[in-house]
PDB file of C-alpha atoms in Angstrom:
ATOM      1  CA  MET A   1      -0.181   0.006   0.081  1.00 45.00           C
ATOM      2  CA  ASN A   2       1.166   3.341  -1.040  1.00 47.00           C
ATOM      3  CA  PHE A   3       1.068   6.545   0.861  1.00 48.00           C
ATOM      4  CA  LYS A   4       1.478  10.244   0.010  1.00 52.00           C
ATOM      5  CA  LEU A   5       2.459  12.951   2.718  1.00 53.00           C
ATOM      6  CA  ALA A   6       3.101  16.929   2.176  1.00 55.00           C
ATOM      7  CA  PHE A   7       3.997  19.163   4.615  1.00 55.00           C
ATOM      8  CA  LEU A   8       2.150  22.185   4.999  1.00 55.00           C
ATOM      9  CA  VAL A   9       3.846  25.990   5.653  1.00 54.00           C
ATOM     10  CA  GLY A  10       0.946  28.165   5.799  1.00 53.00           C
ATOM     11  CA  ASN A  11      -0.991  28.382   2.517  1.00 55.00           C
ATOM     12  CA  ARG A  12       2.551  26.279   0.656  1.00 59.00           C
ATOM     13  CA  ILE A  13       3.397  22.355   0.333  1.00 58.00           C
ATOM     14  CA  VAL A  14       6.797  22.494   1.029  1.00 52.00           C
ATOM     15  CA  SER A  15       7.422  19.024   0.315  1.00 51.00           C
ATOM     16  CA  ARG A  16       5.679  15.657  -1.016  1.00 52.00           C
ATOM     17  CA  THR A  17       7.027  12.493   0.144  1.00 51.00           C
ATOM     18  CA  THR A  18       5.756   8.956  -1.055  1.00 47.00           C
ATOM     19  CA  PHE A  19       6.034   5.708   0.797  1.00 45.00           C
ATOM     20  CA  ARG A  20       5.362   2.366   0.501  1.00 46.00           C
ATOM     21  CA  MET A  21       3.772   0.247   3.522  1.00 46.00           C
ATOM     22  CA  SER A  22       4.524  -3.151   3.822  1.00 46.00           C
ATOM     23  CA  SER A  23       1.683  -5.832   3.517  1.00 42.00           C
ATOM     24  CA  THR A  24       3.460  -7.694   6.092  1.00 44.00           C
ATOM     25  CA  ALA A  25       2.621  -7.578   9.936  1.00 47.00           C
ATOM     26  CA  GLU A  26       5.196  -5.090  12.037  1.00 52.00           C
ATOM     27  CA  THR A  27       5.932  -6.405  15.380  1.00 83.00           C
ATOM     28  CA  PHE A  28       7.887  -3.018  16.282  1.00 91.00           C
ATOM     29  CA  GLN A  29       4.508  -0.558  17.549  1.00 95.00           C
ATOM     30  CA  ASN A  30       5.322   3.365  19.179  1.00 96.00           C
ATOM     31  CA  SER A  31       4.872   3.701  22.195  1.00 96.00           C
ATOM     32  CA  ASP A  32       3.809   6.987  23.241  1.00 97.00           C
ATOM     33  CA  ASP A  33       5.520   6.985  26.503  1.00 97.00           C
ATOM     34  CA  VAL A  34       8.384   6.727  24.348  1.00 98.00           C
ATOM     35  CA  LEU A  35       7.602   8.885  22.226  1.00 98.00           C
ATOM     36  CA  ARG A  36       6.992  11.626  24.918  1.00 98.00           C
ATOM     37  CA  ARG A  37      10.495  10.720  26.537  1.00 98.00           C
ATOM     38  CA  ILE A  38      11.958  10.851  23.468  1.00 98.00           C
ATOM     39  CA  LEU A  39      10.909  14.445  22.895  1.00 98.00           C
ATOM     40  CA  LYS A  40      10.756  16.087  25.947  1.00 98.00           C
ATOM     41  CA  SER A  41      14.307  14.601  26.902  1.00 97.00           C
ATOM     42  CA  THR A  42      16.190  15.306  23.861  1.00 98.00           C
ATOM     43  CA  LYS A  43      18.060  18.653  23.858  1.00 98.00           C
ATOM     44  CA  THR A  44      20.613  18.080  20.288  1.00 98.00           C
ATOM     45  CA  ILE A  45      19.682  15.968  17.323  1.00 98.00           C
ATOM     46  CA  ALA A  46      21.581  14.762  14.470  1.00 98.00           C
ATOM     47  CA  LEU A  47      19.906  14.545  11.389  1.00 98.00           C
ATOM     48  CA  ILE A  48      20.882  12.030   8.682  1.00 98.00           C
ATOM     49  CA  GLY A  49      19.525  12.902   5.075  1.00 98.00           C
ATOM     50  CA  ALA A  50      19.653  16.910   5.658  1.00 98.00           C
ATOM     51  CA  SER A  51      18.870  18.751   2.556  1.00 98.00           C
ATOM     52  CA  LYS A  52      19.430  21.767   1.235  1.00 97.00           C
ATOM     53  CA  ASN A  53      16.416  21.575  -1.029  1.00 97.00           C
ATOM     54  CA  THR A  54      13.551  23.913   0.459  1.00 96.00           C
ATOM     55  CA  GLU A  55      11.304  20.908  -1.350  1.00 95.00           C
ATOM     56  CA  ARG A  56      12.643  18.136   0.824  1.00 96.00           C
ATOM     57  CA  ALA A  57      10.881  16.711   4.327  1.00 96.00           C
ATOM     58  CA  SER A  58      14.511  16.726   6.191  1.00 97.00           C
ATOM     59  CA  ASN A  59      14.950  20.399   5.292  1.00 98.00           C
ATOM     60  CA  HIS A  60      11.525  21.608   6.677  1.00 97.00           C
ATOM     61  CA  VAL A  61      11.580  18.887   9.694  1.00 98.00           C
ATOM     62  CA  MET A  62      14.851  20.940  10.472  1.00 98.00           C
ATOM     63  CA  SER A  63      14.021  24.077  10.424  1.00 98.00           C
ATOM     64  CA  THR A  64      10.913  23.007  12.186  1.00 98.00           C
ATOM     65  CA  LEU A  65      12.630  21.157  14.676  1.00 98.00           C
ATOM     66  CA  GLN A  66      15.096  24.368  15.551  1.00 98.00           C
ATOM     67  CA  GLU A  67      11.892  26.741  15.810  1.00 98.00           C
ATOM     68  CA  MET A  68      10.663  24.447  18.563  1.00 97.00           C
ATOM     69  CA  GLY A  69      13.915  24.668  20.458  1.00 98.00           C
ATOM     70  CA  TYR A  70      15.739  21.862  19.691  1.00 98.00           C
ATOM     71  CA  LYS A  71      19.144  21.708  18.274  1.00 98.00           C
ATOM     72  CA  VAL A  72      20.016  20.048  15.134  1.00 98.00           C
ATOM     73  CA  ILE A  73      22.656  18.927  13.539  1.00 98.00           C
ATOM     74  CA  PRO A  74      22.882  18.512   9.447  1.00 98.00           C
ATOM     75  CA  ILE A  75      24.622  15.676   8.263  1.00 98.00           C
ATOM     76  CA  ASN A  76      25.178  15.112   4.245  1.00 98.00           C
ATOM     77  CA  PRO A  77      28.487  13.871   3.068  1.00 97.00           C
ATOM     78  CA  GLY A  78      27.859  15.714  -0.261  1.00 97.00           C
ATOM     79  CA  LEU A  79      26.720  18.812   1.548  1.00 98.00           C
ATOM     80  CA  ALA A  80      29.803  18.891   4.265  1.00 98.00           C
ATOM     81  CA  LYS A  81      32.719  18.618   1.482  1.00 98.00           C
ATOM     82  CA  GLU A  82      31.148  21.898   0.082  1.00 97.00           C
ATOM     83  CA  ASN A  83      31.158  23.227   4.161  1.00 97.00           C
ATOM     84  CA  TYR A  84      28.032  24.134   3.752  1.00 98.00           C
ATOM     85  CA  ILE A  85      25.828  25.958   6.497  1.00 98.00           C
ATOM     86  CA  LEU A  86      22.273  24.759   6.224  1.00 98.00           C
ATOM     87  CA  HIS A  87      19.987  26.571   8.977  1.00 98.00           C
ATOM     88  CA  GLY A  88      22.557  28.489  10.653  1.00 98.00           C
ATOM     89  CA  GLU A  89      24.567  24.781  11.294  1.00 98.00           C
ATOM     90  CA  ARG A  90      27.705  23.191   9.590  1.00 98.00           C
ATOM     91  CA  VAL A  91      26.848  20.192   8.231  1.00 98.00           C
ATOM     92  CA  TYR A  92      28.986  17.132   9.106  1.00 98.00           C
ATOM     93  CA  SER A  93      29.468  13.908   6.955  1.00 97.00           C
ATOM     94  CA  ASN A  94      28.882  11.698   9.370  1.00 97.00           C
ATOM     95  CA  LEU A  95      27.868  10.424  12.534  1.00 97.00           C
ATOM     96  CA  LYS A  96      31.537  10.128  14.085  1.00 96.00           C
ATOM     97  CA  GLU A  97      32.804  13.823  13.634  1.00 97.00           C
ATOM     98  CA  VAL A  98      29.817  15.096  15.247  1.00 98.00           C
ATOM     99  CA  SER A  99      29.647  13.604  18.559  1.00 97.00           C
ATOM    100  CA  SER A 100      33.555  14.301  18.152  1.00 96.00           C
ATOM    101  CA  GLU A 101      32.003  17.556  18.718  1.00 97.00           C
ATOM    102  CA  PHE A 102      28.223  16.894  20.523  1.00 97.00           C
ATOM    103  CA  THR A 103      26.404  14.829  22.897  1.00 98.00           C
ATOM    104  CA  VAL A 104      23.918  14.043  20.749  1.00 98.00           C
ATOM    105  CA  ASP A 105      20.235  12.628  22.336  1.00 98.00           C
ATOM    106  CA  MET A 106      18.730  11.297  19.100  1.00 98.00           C
ATOM    107  CA  VAL A 107      19.093  10.186  15.660  1.00 98.00           C
ATOM    108  CA  ASP A 108      16.117  11.227  12.961  1.00 98.00           C
ATOM    109  CA  ILE A 109      16.881   9.278   9.781  1.00 98.00           C
ATOM    110  CA  PHE A 110      16.107  10.591   6.372  1.00 98.00           C
ATOM    111  CA  ARG A 111      17.914   7.782   5.011  1.00 96.00           C
ATOM    112  CA  ASN A 112      15.832   4.563   3.302  1.00 96.00           C
ATOM    113  CA  SER A 113      14.677   1.516   5.697  1.00 96.00           C
ATOM    114  CA  LYS A 114      17.440  -1.120   4.172  1.00 96.00           C
ATOM    115  CA  ASP A 115      20.812   2.122   4.739  1.00 96.00           C
ATOM    116  CA  ALA A 116      18.768   2.927   8.903  1.00 97.00           C
ATOM    117  CA  GLY A 117      20.608  -0.302   9.752  1.00 97.00           C
ATOM    118  CA  PRO A 118      23.804   0.365   9.226  1.00 98.00           C
ATOM    119  CA  ILE A 119      22.950   4.402  11.104  1.00 98.00           C
ATOM    120  CA  VAL A 120      21.233   2.663  14.249  1.00 98.00           C
ATOM    121  CA  ASP A 121      24.609   0.657  15.096  1.00 98.00           C
ATOM    122  CA  GLU A 122      26.432   4.126  14.714  1.00 98.00           C
ATOM    123  CA  ALA A 123      24.063   5.814  16.990  1.00 98.00           C
ATOM    124  CA  VAL A 124      24.698   3.093  19.194  1.00 98.00           C
ATOM    125  CA  VAL A 125      28.428   3.476  19.333  1.00 97.00           C
ATOM    126  CA  ILE A 126      28.463   7.458  19.841  1.00 98.00           C
ATOM    127  CA  GLY A 127      26.282   6.813  22.611  1.00 98.00           C
ATOM    128  CA  ALA A 128      22.645   8.072  21.720  1.00 98.00           C
ATOM    129  CA  LYS A 129      19.900   8.194  23.885  1.00 98.00           C
ATOM    130  CA  SER A 130      17.487   7.323  21.020  1.00 98.00           C
ATOM    131  CA  VAL A 131      16.891   6.814  17.100  1.00 98.00           C
ATOM    132  CA  TRP A 132      13.950   8.308  15.372  1.00 98.00           C
ATOM    133  CA  LEU A 133      13.719   6.787  12.063  1.00 98.00           C
ATOM    134  CA  GLN A 134      10.997   8.463   9.804  1.00 97.00           C
ATOM    135  CA  LEU A 135       8.188   8.281   7.660  1.00 95.00           C
ATOM    136  CA  GLY A 136       8.326   5.583   5.391  1.00 95.00           C
ATOM    137  CA  VAL A 137      11.928   4.077   7.241  1.00 97.00           C
ATOM    138  CA  VAL A 138      11.434   0.709   8.562  1.00 96.00           C
ATOM    139  CA  ASN A 139      14.005  -1.544  10.078  1.00 97.00           C
ATOM    140  CA  GLU A 140      12.442  -4.114  12.584  1.00 97.00           C
ATOM    141  CA  ASP A 141      16.608  -5.502  12.993  1.00 97.00           C
ATOM    142  CA  ALA A 142      17.523  -2.105  13.670  1.00 97.00           C
ATOM    143  CA  ALA A 143      15.064  -1.093  15.735  1.00 97.00           C
ATOM    144  CA  LYS A 144      15.486  -4.776  18.127  1.00 97.00           C
ATOM    145  CA  ARG A 145      19.413  -4.081  18.061  1.00 97.00           C
ATOM    146  CA  ALA A 146      18.816  -0.316  19.106  1.00 98.00           C
ATOM    147  CA  ILE A 147      16.112  -0.845  21.936  1.00 97.00           C
ATOM    148  CA  ASP A 148      18.411  -4.511  23.218  1.00 97.00           C
ATOM    149  CA  ALA A 149      21.761  -1.727  23.216  1.00 98.00           C
ATOM    150  CA  GLY A 150      19.156   0.309  25.328  1.00 98.00           C
ATOM    151  CA  LEU A 151      18.400   3.158  22.943  1.00 98.00           C
ATOM    152  CA  ASP A 152      14.461   5.113  23.186  1.00 98.00           C
ATOM    153  CA  VAL A 153      13.114   3.727  19.034  1.00 98.00           C
ATOM    154  CA  ALA A 154      10.526   5.564  17.390  1.00 98.00           C
ATOM    155  CA  MET A 155      10.267   4.456  13.787  1.00 97.00           C
ATOM    156  CA  ASN A 156       7.754   5.507  10.511  1.00 97.00           C
ATOM    157  CA  THR A 157       7.095   8.350  12.067  1.00 97.00           C
ATOM    158  CA  CYS A 158       7.818  12.188  12.725  1.00 97.00           C
ATOM    159  CA  PRO A 159       8.148  14.343  15.616  1.00 98.00           C
ATOM    160  CA  LEU A 160       6.450  16.817  13.673  1.00 97.00           C
ATOM    161  CA  ILE A 161       3.218  14.447  13.817  1.00 97.00           C
ATOM    162  CA  GLU A 162       3.911  12.907  17.008  1.00 97.00           C
ATOM    163  CA  ALA A 163       5.022  16.372  19.261  1.00 97.00           C
ATOM    164  CA  PRO A 164       1.421  18.168  18.717  1.00 97.00           C
ATOM    165  CA  ARG A 165      -0.395  15.104  19.079  1.00 96.00           C
ATOM    166  CA  LEU A 166       1.445  14.142  22.556  1.00 97.00           C
ATOM    167  CA  GLY A 167       1.119  17.967  22.960  1.00 97.00           C
ATOM    168  CA  ILE A 168       4.489  18.868  22.982  1.00 97.00           C
ATOM    169  CA  ASN A 169       6.385  21.888  22.250  1.00 96.00           C
ATOM    170  CA  GLY A 170       9.811  21.189  22.748  1.00 96.00           C
ATOM    171  CA  PRO A 171      12.446  19.804  24.926  1.00 96.00           C
ATOM    172  CA  ASP A 172      11.893  19.680  28.404  1.00 91.00           C
ATOM    173  CA  GLU A 173      13.953  23.362  29.803  1.00 76.00           C
ATOM    174  CA  SER A 174      14.479  21.066  33.390  1.00 61.00           C
ATOM    175  CA  SER A 175      16.782  18.851  31.434  1.00 52.00           C
ATOM    176  CA  SER A 176      20.127  20.301  31.001  1.00 47.00           C
ATOM    177  CA  LEU A 177      21.649  21.098  27.568  1.00 42.00           C
TER     178      LEU A 177
END
């Protein structure tokens, strides 16, 4: 089954994406308690698959998360080679490079489901507290590895959908940055 999603800013569509849902039953289920914990305790997000294209969902999600009060560090090897600055943040080439300068709370993954596995494994290695696999990104094995390593996991959803649904406007101010 295919789904289409559009992000609106005002009256303007800024991003459209199509994703395919598997016809097989998925075993992983997002938990509102876990989603709430991720969204409230996270301060710094490493966003894998950042794009300078304003029509891409990752671009819109990054800027909106920043507006909500999160520090979002973009990761895109091509843009990193250009020393690109995206929404006021230097673009990095990989998670290891980011983790040498920042403590990463959440790794937000805008890549295909297959590519998500090694990224999740790298998130475990750098000590991230959570991984967020975006809409259409489903990797059951990677989610299990992350959970087994003690990370919180969100899969096949978006913080821009879940935060308003859960009444969360940004990170918990009592958490240390």
